[in-house]
Coordinates of C-alpha atoms in Angstrom, one line a residue:
Chain A
M832 CA -27.6 -13.9 -16.4
F833 CA -26.2 -11.1 -14.3
E834 CA -23.7 -13.7 -13.0
K835 CA -21.9 -13.6 -16.3
Y836 CA -21.5 -9.8 -16.1
F837 CA -20.3 -10.1 -12.5
V838 CA -17.6 -12.6 -13.3
F839 CA -16.5 -11.3 -16.7
S840 CA -16.5 -7.5 -16.4
P841 CA -13.7 -7.5 -13.8
Y842 CA -12.1 -10.5 -15.5
F843 CA -11.9 -8.5 -18.7
W844 CA -10.5 -5.4 -17.0
L845 CA -7.8 -7.3 -15.0
V846 CA -6.7 -9.4 -17.9
L847 CA -6.4 -6.3 -20.1
F848 CA -4.9 -3.9 -17.6
F849 CA -3.1 -6.2 -15.2
F850 CA -2.1 -9.5 -16.8
I851 CA -1.2 -8.2 -20.2
P852 CA 1.1 -5.5 -18.7
L853 CA 2.8 -8.2 -16.7
A854 CA 3.2 -10.2 -19.8
I855 CA 4.7 -7.2 -21.6
I856 CA 7.3 -6.8 -18.9
F857 CA 8.3 -10.4 -19.4
K858 CA 8.3 -9.9 -23.2
I859 CA 10.6 -6.8 -23.0
S860 CA 12.8 -8.5 -20.5
I861 CA 13.7 -11.2 -23.0
S862 CA 14.0 -8.7 -25.9
V863 CA 17.4 -7.8 -27.4
S864 CA 18.2 -4.2 -26.5
E865 CA 19.3 -1.6 -29.0
W866 CA 19.6 2.1 -29.4
G867 CA 16.4 3.6 -30.6
M868 CA 12.8 4.2 -29.7
P869 CA 11.6 1.8 -28.3
P870 CA 15.0 0.7 -27.1
Y871 CA 14.6 -3.0 -27.9
Q872 CA 14.0 -5.2 -30.9
D873 CA 10.8 -7.1 -31.6
I874 CA 10.8 -10.7 -30.3
F875 CA 9.2 -11.9 -33.5
L876 CA 10.9 -11.0 -36.8
F877 CA 9.2 -11.5 -40.1
D878 CA 11.7 -10.0 -42.6
N879 CA 13.4 -13.2 -43.8
G880 CA 10.8 -15.7 -42.8
F881 CA 9.6 -16.1 -39.3
K882 CA 12.3 -15.9 -36.6
I883 CA 12.0 -15.7 -32.8
N884 CA 14.4 -13.1 -31.5
T885 CA 14.8 -13.5 -27.8
T886 CA 17.6 -13.5 -25.3
F887 CA 18.4 -14.0 -21.7
E888 CA 21.2 -11.5 -21.9
N889 CA 19.3 -9.0 -19.7
Y890 CA 19.0 -11.5 -16.9
V891 CA 22.6 -12.6 -17.2
Y892 CA 23.5 -8.9 -17.2
I893 CA 21.7 -8.0 -14.0
F894 CA 22.5 -11.2 -12.2
S895 CA 26.2 -11.0 -12.9
D896 CA 26.7 -7.4 -11.8
Y897 CA 27.2 -6.7 -8.2
Y898 CA 25.6 -3.3 -8.6
Y899 CA 22.2 -4.9 -9.2
I900 CA 22.5 -8.0 -7.0
G901 CA 24.0 -5.8 -4.2
S902 CA 21.1 -3.4 -4.2
F903 CA 18.6 -6.2 -4.2
V904 CA 20.4 -7.7 -1.2
N905 CA 20.4 -4.3 0.4
S906 CA 16.7 -4.1 -0.1
L907 CA 16.1 -7.6 1.4
I908 CA 18.2 -6.7 4.4
L909 CA 16.4 -3.4 4.8
A910 CA 13.0 -5.2 4.6
L911 CA 14.2 -7.8 7.1
I912 CA 15.3 -5.2 9.7
S913 CA 12.3 -3.0 9.2
T914 CA 9.9 -6.0 9.6
F915 CA 11.7 -7.0 12.7
F916 CA 11.3 -3.6 14.3
C917 CA 7.7 -3.3 13.2
L918 CA 7.1 -6.7 14.9
L919 CA 9.0 -5.6 18.0
I920 CA 6.9 -2.4 18.4
G921 CA 3.7 -3.8 16.9
F922 CA 3.4 -7.0 18.9
P923 CA 3.2 -5.5 22.4
L924 CA 0.9 -2.8 21.1
A925 CA -1.4 -5.3 19.4
F926 CA -1.4 -7.6 22.4
Y927 CA -2.3 -4.9 24.9
I928 CA -5.0 -3.5 22.6
A929 CA -6.5 -6.9 22.2
T930 CA -6.5 -7.5 25.9
S931 CA -8.2 -4.2 26.7
N932 CA -11.9 -4.0 27.4
I933 CA -14.2 -3.8 24.4
R934 CA -14.9 -0.1 24.4
L935 CA -11.3 0.9 24.8
R936 CA -10.2 -1.7 22.3
N937 CA -12.2 -0.2 19.4
I938 CA -11.1 3.3 20.2
L939 CA -7.4 2.3 20.4
L940 CA -7.7 0.3 17.2
V941 CA -9.1 3.3 15.3
L942 CA -6.3 5.5 16.9
V943 CA -3.7 3.1 15.6
V944 CA -5.0 2.9 12.1
I945 CA -5.9 6.6 11.6
P946 CA -2.4 7.8 10.9
F947 CA -2.3 5.2 8.1
W948 CA -5.1 7.0 6.4
S949 CA -3.3 10.3 6.4
S950 CA -1.0 10.8 3.4
F951 CA 2.0 8.4 3.1
L952 CA 4.2 11.0 1.4
L953 CA 3.6 13.6 4.1
R954 CA 4.2 11.2 6.9
V955 CA 7.6 10.5 5.4
Y956 CA 8.1 14.2 5.0
A957 CA 7.4 14.7 8.7
W958 CA 10.5 12.7 9.5
K959 CA 12.5 14.9 7.3
I960 CA 11.5 17.8 9.5
I961 CA 12.1 15.9 12.8
L962 CA 15.6 14.6 11.8
Q963 CA 17.0 17.8 10.4
N964 CA 20.3 19.1 11.8
N965 CA 18.3 21.8 13.6
G966 CA 15.2 19.6 14.0
I967 CA 13.4 18.7 17.1
L968 CA 15.3 15.5 17.9
N969 CA 18.7 17.3 17.7
V970 CA 17.4 20.2 19.8
I971 CA 16.3 17.7 22.5
L972 CA 19.6 15.8 22.4
L973 CA 21.5 19.0 22.7
N974 CA 19.5 20.3 25.6
L975 CA 19.8 17.1 27.4
G976 CA 23.6 17.3 27.0
I977 CA 23.7 13.9 25.3
T978 CA 25.6 15.4 22.4
S979 CA 27.5 18.7 22.1
E980 CA 26.9 19.3 18.4
P981 CA 24.0 18.4 16.1
L982 CA 24.1 14.8 14.8
Q983 CA 23.7 14.0 11.2
L984 CA 20.5 12.0 11.5
L985 CA 19.1 12.4 8.0
Y986 CA 20.2 11.0 4.7
N987 CA 21.5 7.6 5.9
Q988 CA 20.1 4.1 6.2
Y989 CA 19.0 4.6 9.8
A990 CA 16.7 7.4 8.8
V991 CA 15.3 5.1 6.1
I992 CA 14.6 2.3 8.6
M993 CA 13.0 4.9 10.9
G994 CA 10.7 6.1 8.2
I995 CA 9.7 2.6 7.1
V996 CA 9.0 1.4 10.6
Y997 CA 6.9 4.5 11.2
T998 CA 4.8 4.3 8.0
Y999 CA 4.4 0.5 7.9
L1000 CA 3.6 -0.1 11.6
P1001 CA -0.2 -0.1 11.2
L1002 CA 0.1 -2.8 8.5
M1003 CA 1.8 -5.0 11.1
I1004 CA -0.5 -4.2 14.0
L1005 CA -3.8 -4.9 12.1
P1006 CA -3.3 -8.6 11.2
L1007 CA -1.6 -9.2 14.6
Y1008 CA -4.6 -7.7 16.4
G1009 CA -6.9 -9.8 14.2
Y1010 CA -5.4 -13.0 15.5
L1011 CA -4.8 -11.9 19.1
N1012 CA -8.3 -10.7 19.3
K1013 CA -9.7 -14.2 18.6
F1014 CA -7.5 -15.7 21.2
D1015 CA -8.9 -17.0 24.5
L1016 CA -7.4 -14.9 27.3
N1017 CA -8.2 -17.7 29.8
L1018 CA -5.3 -19.6 28.2
I1019 CA -2.9 -17.2 29.8
E1020 CA -4.5 -17.6 33.2
A1021 CA -4.5 -21.4 32.7
S1022 CA -0.8 -21.4 31.9
K1023 CA -0.1 -19.3 34.9
D1024 CA -2.1 -21.6 37.1
L1025 CA -0.2 -24.5 35.8
G1026 CA 2.9 -22.9 37.1
L1027 CA 4.5 -21.3 34.0
N1028 CA 6.1 -18.0 34.6
R1029 CA 5.5 -14.9 32.4
F1030 CA 8.4 -15.7 30.2
K1031 CA 7.4 -19.2 29.6
T1032 CA 3.7 -18.3 29.1
F1033 CA 4.8 -15.9 26.4
F1034 CA 7.0 -18.3 24.5
K1035 CA 5.0 -21.5 25.0
V1036 CA 1.4 -20.1 24.8
I1037 CA 1.0 -16.6 23.4
L1038 CA 3.7 -16.7 20.7
P1039 CA 2.8 -20.0 19.1
L1040 CA -0.8 -19.1 18.9
S1041 CA -0.1 -15.8 17.2
V1042 CA 2.1 -17.2 14.5
P1043 CA -0.5 -16.8 11.7
G1044 CA -0.8 -13.1 12.6
I1045 CA 2.9 -12.6 12.7
V1046 CA 3.3 -14.2 9.3
A1047 CA 0.5 -12.1 7.7
G1048 CA 1.8 -8.9 9.2
S1049 CA 5.4 -9.6 8.3
L1050 CA 4.5 -10.3 4.7
L1051 CA 2.4 -7.1 4.5
V1052 CA 5.5 -5.1 5.6
F1053 CA 8.3 -7.1 4.0
I1054 CA 7.1 -7.3 0.4
P1055 CA 6.3 -3.6 -0.3
V1056 CA 9.4 -2.5 1.6
V1057 CA 11.6 -4.5 -0.8
G1058 CA 10.2 -2.4 -3.6
E1059 CA 10.1 0.9 -1.6
F1060 CA 11.2 3.9 -3.6
I1061 CA 9.9 7.0 -1.9
I1062 CA 11.3 6.6 1.6
P1063 CA 15.0 5.9 0.6
E1064 CA 14.7 8.8 -1.9
M1065 CA 13.4 11.2 0.8
L1066 CA 15.3 10.2 3.9
G1067 CA 18.2 8.1 2.6
G1068 CA 21.7 9.1 1.5
S1069 CA 24.2 7.7 -1.0
D1070 CA 25.5 5.2 1.5
R1071 CA 23.2 2.5 0.2
L1072 CA 21.4 1.7 -3.0
Y1073 CA 18.2 -0.1 -3.0
Y1074 CA 16.2 -2.2 -5.6
G1075 CA 13.6 0.5 -6.1
K1076 CA 16.1 3.2 -6.9
I1077 CA 18.0 0.9 -9.3
L1078 CA 14.9 -0.1 -11.1
W1079 CA 13.8 3.5 -11.4
E1080 CA 17.2 4.7 -12.7
E1081 CA 17.6 1.8 -15.1
F1082 CA 14.4 2.8 -16.7
F1083 CA 14.3 6.6 -16.5
V1084 CA 18.0 7.5 -16.5
N1085 CA 19.8 4.6 -18.4
R1086 CA 16.8 4.1 -20.6
N1087 CA 17.6 0.4 -20.6
W1088 CA 14.0 -0.9 -20.8
P1089 CA 14.9 -4.6 -21.2
G1090 CA 17.2 -4.4 -18.2
A1091 CA 14.6 -2.6 -16.1
S1092 CA 12.0 -5.2 -17.2
A1093 CA 14.3 -8.0 -16.3
L1094 CA 14.8 -6.4 -12.8
A1095 CA 11.0 -6.0 -12.4
F1096 CA 10.2 -9.5 -13.5
S1097 CA 12.9 -11.0 -11.3
G1098 CA 11.3 -9.1 -8.4
I1099 CA 7.9 -10.6 -9.2
I1100 CA 9.3 -14.1 -9.3
I1101 CA 11.3 -13.8 -6.2
L1102 CA 8.9 -11.9 -4.0
V1103 CA 5.3 -12.3 -5.2
L1104 CA 5.0 -15.7 -6.8
P1105 CA 5.6 -17.7 -3.6
I1106 CA 2.9 -15.8 -1.9
V1107 CA 0.4 -16.1 -4.7
I1108 CA 0.9 -19.8 -4.9
F1109 CA 0.5 -20.1 -1.2
Q1110 CA -2.7 -18.1 -1.4
I1111 CA -4.3 -20.1 -4.1
L1112 CA -3.4 -23.4 -2.4
Y1113 CA -4.8 -22.1 0.9
S1114 CA -8.1 -20.9 -0.6
R1115 CA -8.6 -24.2 -2.4
W1116 CA -7.8 -26.1 0.8
S1117 CA -10.2 -24.0 2.9
Q1118 CA -12.9 -24.4 0.3
K1119 CA -12.6 -28.2 0.3
N1120 CA -12.7 -28.3 4.1
E1121 CA -15.8 -26.2 4.2
I1122 CA -17.9 -28.7 2.3
Chain B
M1108 CA -1.2 -3.4 39.2
K1109 CA 2.3 -3.6 37.9
S1110 CA 1.3 -5.2 34.7
S1111 CA -1.4 -2.6 34.0
L1112 CA 1.2 0.1 34.4
I1113 CA 3.4 -1.6 31.7
K1114 CA 0.3 -1.9 29.5
S1115 CA -0.6 1.8 29.8
T1116 CA 3.0 2.7 29.2
V1117 CA 3.3 0.6 26.0
I1118 CA 0.0 1.9 24.6
F1119 CA 1.0 5.5 25.4
L1120 CA 4.4 5.2 23.9
G1121 CA 3.0 3.5 20.8
L1122 CA 0.4 6.2 20.2
F1123 CA 3.0 8.9 20.9
F1124 CA 5.2 7.4 18.2
L1125 CA 2.4 7.3 15.7
Y1126 CA 1.1 10.8 16.4
F1127 CA 4.2 12.8 17.2
P1128 CA 5.4 13.3 13.6
I1129 CA 2.0 14.4 12.5
L1130 CA 1.8 17.0 15.4
V1131 CA 5.3 18.3 14.5
L1132 CA 4.2 18.8 10.9
I1133 CA 1.1 20.7 12.0
F1134 CA 3.0 22.8 14.5
Y1135 CA 5.6 24.0 11.9
S1136 CA 2.8 24.8 9.4
F1137 CA 2.1 27.9 11.6
N1138 CA 5.7 29.1 11.5
E1139 CA 6.0 32.6 10.0
N1140 CA 9.6 32.0 8.9
K1141 CA 10.4 31.0 5.4
R1142 CA 13.1 28.8 6.8
V1143 CA 11.0 26.0 8.0
M1144 CA 13.2 25.0 11.0
V1145 CA 13.7 28.4 12.6
W1146 CA 10.7 29.4 14.6
K1147 CA 9.8 33.1 14.2
G1148 CA 6.2 33.3 15.4
F1149 CA 2.7 32.1 14.9
S1150 CA 1.2 33.0 11.5
L1151 CA -1.2 31.8 8.9
R1152 CA 1.0 33.2 6.1
W1153 CA 1.7 29.8 4.5
Y1154 CA -1.9 28.8 4.4
N1155 CA -2.6 32.1 2.6
E1156 CA 0.3 31.4 0.1
L1157 CA -1.0 27.8 -0.3
F1158 CA -4.4 29.0 -1.4
N1159 CA -2.8 31.4 -3.9
N1160 CA -0.5 28.7 -5.3
E1161 CA -2.1 27.8 -8.6
Q1162 CA 0.1 24.8 -9.3
I1163 CA -0.9 23.2 -6.1
I1164 CA -4.6 24.0 -6.4
E1165 CA -4.7 22.7 -10.0
A1166 CA -2.9 19.5 -8.9
F1167 CA -5.4 19.1 -6.1
I1168 CA -8.3 19.3 -8.4
I1169 CA -6.8 16.8 -10.8
S1170 CA -6.1 14.4 -8.0
I1171 CA -9.6 14.7 -6.6
K1172 CA -11.1 14.1 -10.0
I1173 CA -9.0 11.0 -10.7
A1174 CA -9.5 9.6 -7.2
A1175 CA -13.3 10.0 -7.4
L1176 CA -13.5 8.4 -10.8
S1177 CA -11.2 5.6 -10.2
A1178 CA -12.7 4.8 -6.8
T1179 CA -16.1 4.6 -8.4
F1180 CA -14.9 2.2 -11.2
A1181 CA -12.8 0.2 -8.8
T1182 CA -15.8 -0.1 -6.4
I1183 CA -18.1 -1.4 -9.2
L1184 CA -15.6 -4.0 -10.4
G1185 CA -14.4 -4.8 -6.9
V1186 CA -18.0 -5.5 -5.7
M1187 CA -18.4 -7.8 -8.7
I1188 CA -15.3 -9.8 -7.8
G1189 CA -16.2 -10.0 -4.1
Y1190 CA -19.6 -11.2 -5.0
S1191 CA -18.3 -13.7 -7.6
L1192 CA -15.8 -15.2 -5.3
V1193 CA -18.2 -15.8 -2.5
R1194 CA -21.5 -16.5 -4.3
I1195 CA -20.8 -17.8 -7.7
R1196 CA -19.7 -21.4 -7.9
K1197 CA -18.8 -21.7 -11.5
I1198 CA -15.9 -19.3 -12.4
P1199 CA -13.8 -20.4 -15.3
F1200 CA -10.1 -20.7 -14.3
K1201 CA -10.9 -19.8 -10.8
S1202 CA -7.3 -19.9 -9.6
F1203 CA -6.4 -17.4 -12.3
Y1204 CA -9.3 -15.2 -11.3
I1205 CA -8.0 -15.3 -7.7
F1206 CA -4.5 -14.5 -8.9
L1207 CA -5.7 -11.5 -10.9
S1208 CA -7.8 -10.1 -8.1
S1209 CA -5.3 -10.5 -5.3
T1210 CA -1.8 -10.0 -6.7
P1211 CA -2.2 -6.2 -7.0
L1212 CA -2.4 -6.2 -3.2
V1213 CA 1.1 -7.5 -2.8
L1214 CA 2.9 -6.4 -6.0
P1215 CA 5.3 -3.5 -5.3
E1216 CA 3.9 -0.3 -6.7
L1217 CA 7.1 0.3 -8.7
I1218 CA 6.7 -2.9 -10.7
L1219 CA 3.0 -2.2 -11.2
G1220 CA 3.8 1.3 -12.4
L1221 CA 6.5 0.1 -14.8
S1222 CA 4.2 -2.6 -16.3
M1223 CA 1.4 -0.1 -16.8
L1224 CA 3.7 2.4 -18.5
L1225 CA 5.2 -0.2 -20.8
F1226 CA 1.7 -1.5 -21.6
F1227 CA 0.5 2.0 -22.6
I1228 CA 3.5 2.5 -24.8
S1229 CA 3.1 -0.9 -26.5
L1230 CA -0.6 -0.3 -26.9
N1231 CA 0.1 3.0 -28.5
N1232 CA 2.5 1.3 -30.9
V1233 CA -0.1 -1.3 -31.9
I1234 CA -3.4 0.7 -32.1
G1235 CA -2.2 4.3 -31.8
F1236 CA -3.9 4.8 -28.5
P1237 CA -3.3 6.4 -26.0
S1238 CA -1.2 8.7 -28.0
S1239 CA 0.0 10.5 -24.9
R1240 CA -0.2 9.7 -21.3
G1241 CA -2.1 11.8 -18.8
Q1242 CA -5.2 11.7 -16.6
L1243 CA -6.8 8.8 -18.5
T1244 CA -3.8 6.5 -18.1
I1245 CA -3.4 7.4 -14.4
F1246 CA -7.1 6.7 -14.0
I1247 CA -6.9 3.2 -15.6
S1248 CA -3.9 2.3 -13.5
H1249 CA -5.5 3.4 -10.3
V1250 CA -8.7 1.5 -11.0
T1251 CA -6.5 -1.6 -11.6
F1252 CA -4.8 -1.6 -8.3
C1253 CA -7.7 -0.3 -6.2
I1254 CA -10.1 -3.1 -7.4
A1255 CA -8.3 -5.7 -5.2
F1256 CA -8.8 -3.6 -2.0
V1257 CA -12.5 -3.2 -2.6
A1258 CA -12.9 -6.9 -3.5
I1259 CA -11.3 -8.0 -0.2
I1260 CA -13.6 -5.8 1.9
I1261 CA -16.7 -7.1 0.0
Q1262 CA -15.5 -10.7 0.1
A1263 CA -15.1 -10.5 3.9
R1264 CA -18.5 -8.9 4.3
L1265 CA -20.3 -11.5 2.1
T1266 CA -18.6 -14.4 3.8
D1267 CA -20.1 -13.6 7.2
F1268 CA -23.4 -12.5 5.8
N1269 CA -26.4 -14.7 6.6
K1270 CA -27.3 -16.5 3.4
N1271 CA -30.7 -17.5 4.8
I1272 CA -32.0 -14.1 4.1
E1273 CA -31.2 -14.5 0.4
E1274 CA -32.7 -18.0 0.4
A1275 CA -35.8 -16.8 2.1
A1276 CA -36.3 -14.2 -0.5
M1277 CA -35.8 -16.7 -3.2
D1278 CA -38.5 -19.0 -1.6
L1279 CA -40.8 -16.1 -1.6
G1280 CA -40.5 -15.9 -5.4
Y1281 CA -37.7 -13.4 -6.0
N1282 CA -35.4 -14.4 -8.8
Y1283 CA -31.6 -14.1 -8.6
T1284 CA -31.4 -10.6 -10.0
K1285 CA -34.1 -9.3 -7.7
V1286 CA -32.5 -10.9 -4.7
L1287 CA -29.2 -9.2 -5.6
Y1288 CA -30.7 -5.7 -6.1
K1289 CA -33.3 -5.8 -3.3
I1290 CA -31.6 -7.8 -0.6
T1291 CA -27.8 -8.4 -1.0
L1292 CA -26.6 -5.0 -2.3
P1293 CA -28.6 -2.9 0.2
I1294 CA -27.3 -5.0 3.1
I1295 CA -23.7 -4.7 2.1
L1296 CA -24.1 -1.0 1.2
P1297 CA -22.0 0.2 4.2
S1298 CA -19.1 -2.0 3.0
I1299 CA -19.5 -0.7 -0.5
I1300 CA -19.2 2.8 0.8
A1301 CA -16.2 1.8 3.0
G1302 CA -14.6 0.2 -0.1
W1303 CA -15.1 3.4 -2.1
L1304 CA -13.5 5.5 0.6
L1305 CA -10.5 3.3 0.8
A1306 CA -10.0 3.3 -3.0
F1307 CA -10.4 7.1 -3.0
T1308 CA -7.7 7.5 -0.4
I1309 CA -5.3 5.1 -2.0
S1310 CA -5.7 6.9 -5.4
L1311 CA -5.4 10.3 -3.8
D1312 CA -2.2 9.3 -2.0
D1313 CA -0.5 7.4 -4.8
L1314 CA 2.8 8.8 -6.0
V1315 CA 4.7 5.9 -7.6
V1316 CA 2.2 4.5 -10.1
A1317 CA 1.1 8.0 -11.0
S1318 CA 4.7 9.1 -11.7
F1319 CA 5.1 6.3 -14.2
T1320 CA 1.8 6.8 -16.0
T1321 CA 1.5 10.5 -15.9
G1322 CA 2.0 12.8 -18.9
P1323 CA 1.6 16.4 -19.9
G1324 CA -1.2 18.2 -17.9
A1325 CA -1.6 15.5 -15.4
N1326 CA 0.5 16.5 -12.4
T1327 CA -1.3 15.0 -9.4
L1328 CA -0.9 16.4 -5.9
P1329 CA 1.6 13.8 -4.7
I1330 CA 3.7 14.4 -7.8
V1331 CA 3.8 18.2 -7.2
V1332 CA 4.4 17.7 -3.4
F1333 CA 7.2 15.2 -4.1
S1334 CA 9.0 17.5 -6.5
K1335 CA 8.9 20.2 -3.8
V1336 CA 10.2 18.2 -0.9
R1337 CA 12.5 15.7 -2.6
L1338 CA 15.5 17.7 -1.8
G1339 CA 14.4 20.0 0.9
L1340 CA 11.6 21.4 3.0
S1341 CA 8.8 23.7 1.9
P1342 CA 6.7 25.8 4.2
E1343 CA 3.7 25.6 1.8
V1344 CA 3.8 21.9 1.9
N1345 CA 3.7 22.1 5.7
A1346 CA 0.4 24.0 5.5
L1347 CA -0.9 21.6 2.9
S1348 CA 0.0 18.7 5.1
A1349 CA -2.0 20.0 8.0
I1350 CA -5.1 20.4 5.9
L1351 CA -4.7 17.2 4.0
M1352 CA -4.0 15.1 7.2
F1353 CA -7.1 16.5 8.8
A1354 CA -9.3 15.8 5.7
L1355 CA -7.9 12.3 5.3
I1356 CA -8.4 11.5 8.9
I1357 CA -12.0 12.5 8.7
I1358 CA -12.4 10.2 5.7
G1359 CA -10.8 7.4 7.7
L1360 CA -13.3 7.9 10.5
F1361 CA -16.1 7.6 8.1
Y1362 CA -14.5 4.4 6.7
F1363 CA -14.6 2.9 10.2
Y1364 CA -18.1 4.0 10.8
F1365 CA -19.3 2.3 7.6
N1366 CA -17.1 -0.7 7.8
K1367 CA -18.2 -1.4 11.4
K1368 CA -21.9 -1.0 11.0
F1369 CA -22.5 -4.6 10.3
K1370 CA -20.2 -6.0 12.9
H1371 CA -22.9 -5.8 15.7

């Protein structure tokens, strides 16, 4: 009997507070916008008989304007670059942690993940202090004589990438470590014994075997970064607009609810749906193969 | 010899990169000067001002309250999902169930926040509730996106849990309910605690979803902090950071302690 409660209590909660809100986003995204409160018309009209009042105007509007497309592309590029750097820093770290002895491995793993537990917002704020014109990095550069006057390090896209790589790095390291940890170290020895040099061992043995970890880590970084709002807002400048900012302003500043909803729903379709389908197929597949 | 040197260097640089910003933040929190970047001398002045700042204290209390409540609800519902997915064979529309319980993990917070806000507004138009947004709406939103994190921890725990114990208890005459309460739940208790701690931290740290679903009288700590540092620096926030980082890191260590307990 309790089984029913176990399945249906969370089912009920998630349908009500997660699925219906997503459906409402879709509904508003196909509504006709107008001045007023709420700033859109109902999709079902009953005044002169029943009429469905929907439009794809909002989608046409955002997909035909470079302002929206451009910021979405900016966000995708930002996510791509950040994911790349997370991988570049995260892979060697995860690899060396996974190949340490057991005691050290656990300590290192906790050390890597602990910063992730401290506040996200404050970790971004820390970079604001570091990158100030009279901040620590500029002081070091000046003292080393690398530059003769303080560099403008803050409020540009590079500061944004820096902040993202810093805050999302643990999300890359964890799944990578998970896969590298399972991996038989003797394979590396074997490949060396068979005459492959380090370079070849890496590309022919280590890398192919860690592909699932790379995919998992990259997705965990890539997707939230596309929707990232706080980091560009704190560290970024006006040189580049991103999806998150556009969505925020479309809703709060322009008060264009249907437009903001269309932006959000497009984001779901483009980013999230492929992964969800993959996940469902994968869990079905693994369940079948288990029996 | 050479490769172990490379290894230590990589690990050292990696950890330095992760901890350097946190140390900088703590260092500057002891700066006497009102201008954050100009060092004037060691002082606890900003800690003192922080504890006298009513706005921040109030926001802190609201945040803790929302985080504790939403973590508790999310844990109850998340344990139910984790249990259902691993132990209960017959779930109607199982793919949909998996979709509902895993999508909040990957959905950008901004989209989640917007959908919650539009939902509450529409709900208010239809049934007249909630007439204004505030702590209740933040609570509901936080529960919704914390459930998935708890569920995944419990699911992982139950998957590698030895089913024989449950079956043995059943052979000895325990019914399903008794097995659940006497055997399964006590064994996964450390993971339940770990899940609660994770949900608590996520809720405490959330800015985006809370910004969408907040209302009068519900300024959470991240909202207040963000408004202070969006355009500049704030010495009080430096002091707050040092304390908060310390507290959250302790919670993190507890999480590891509980989450590892079963991994012999």
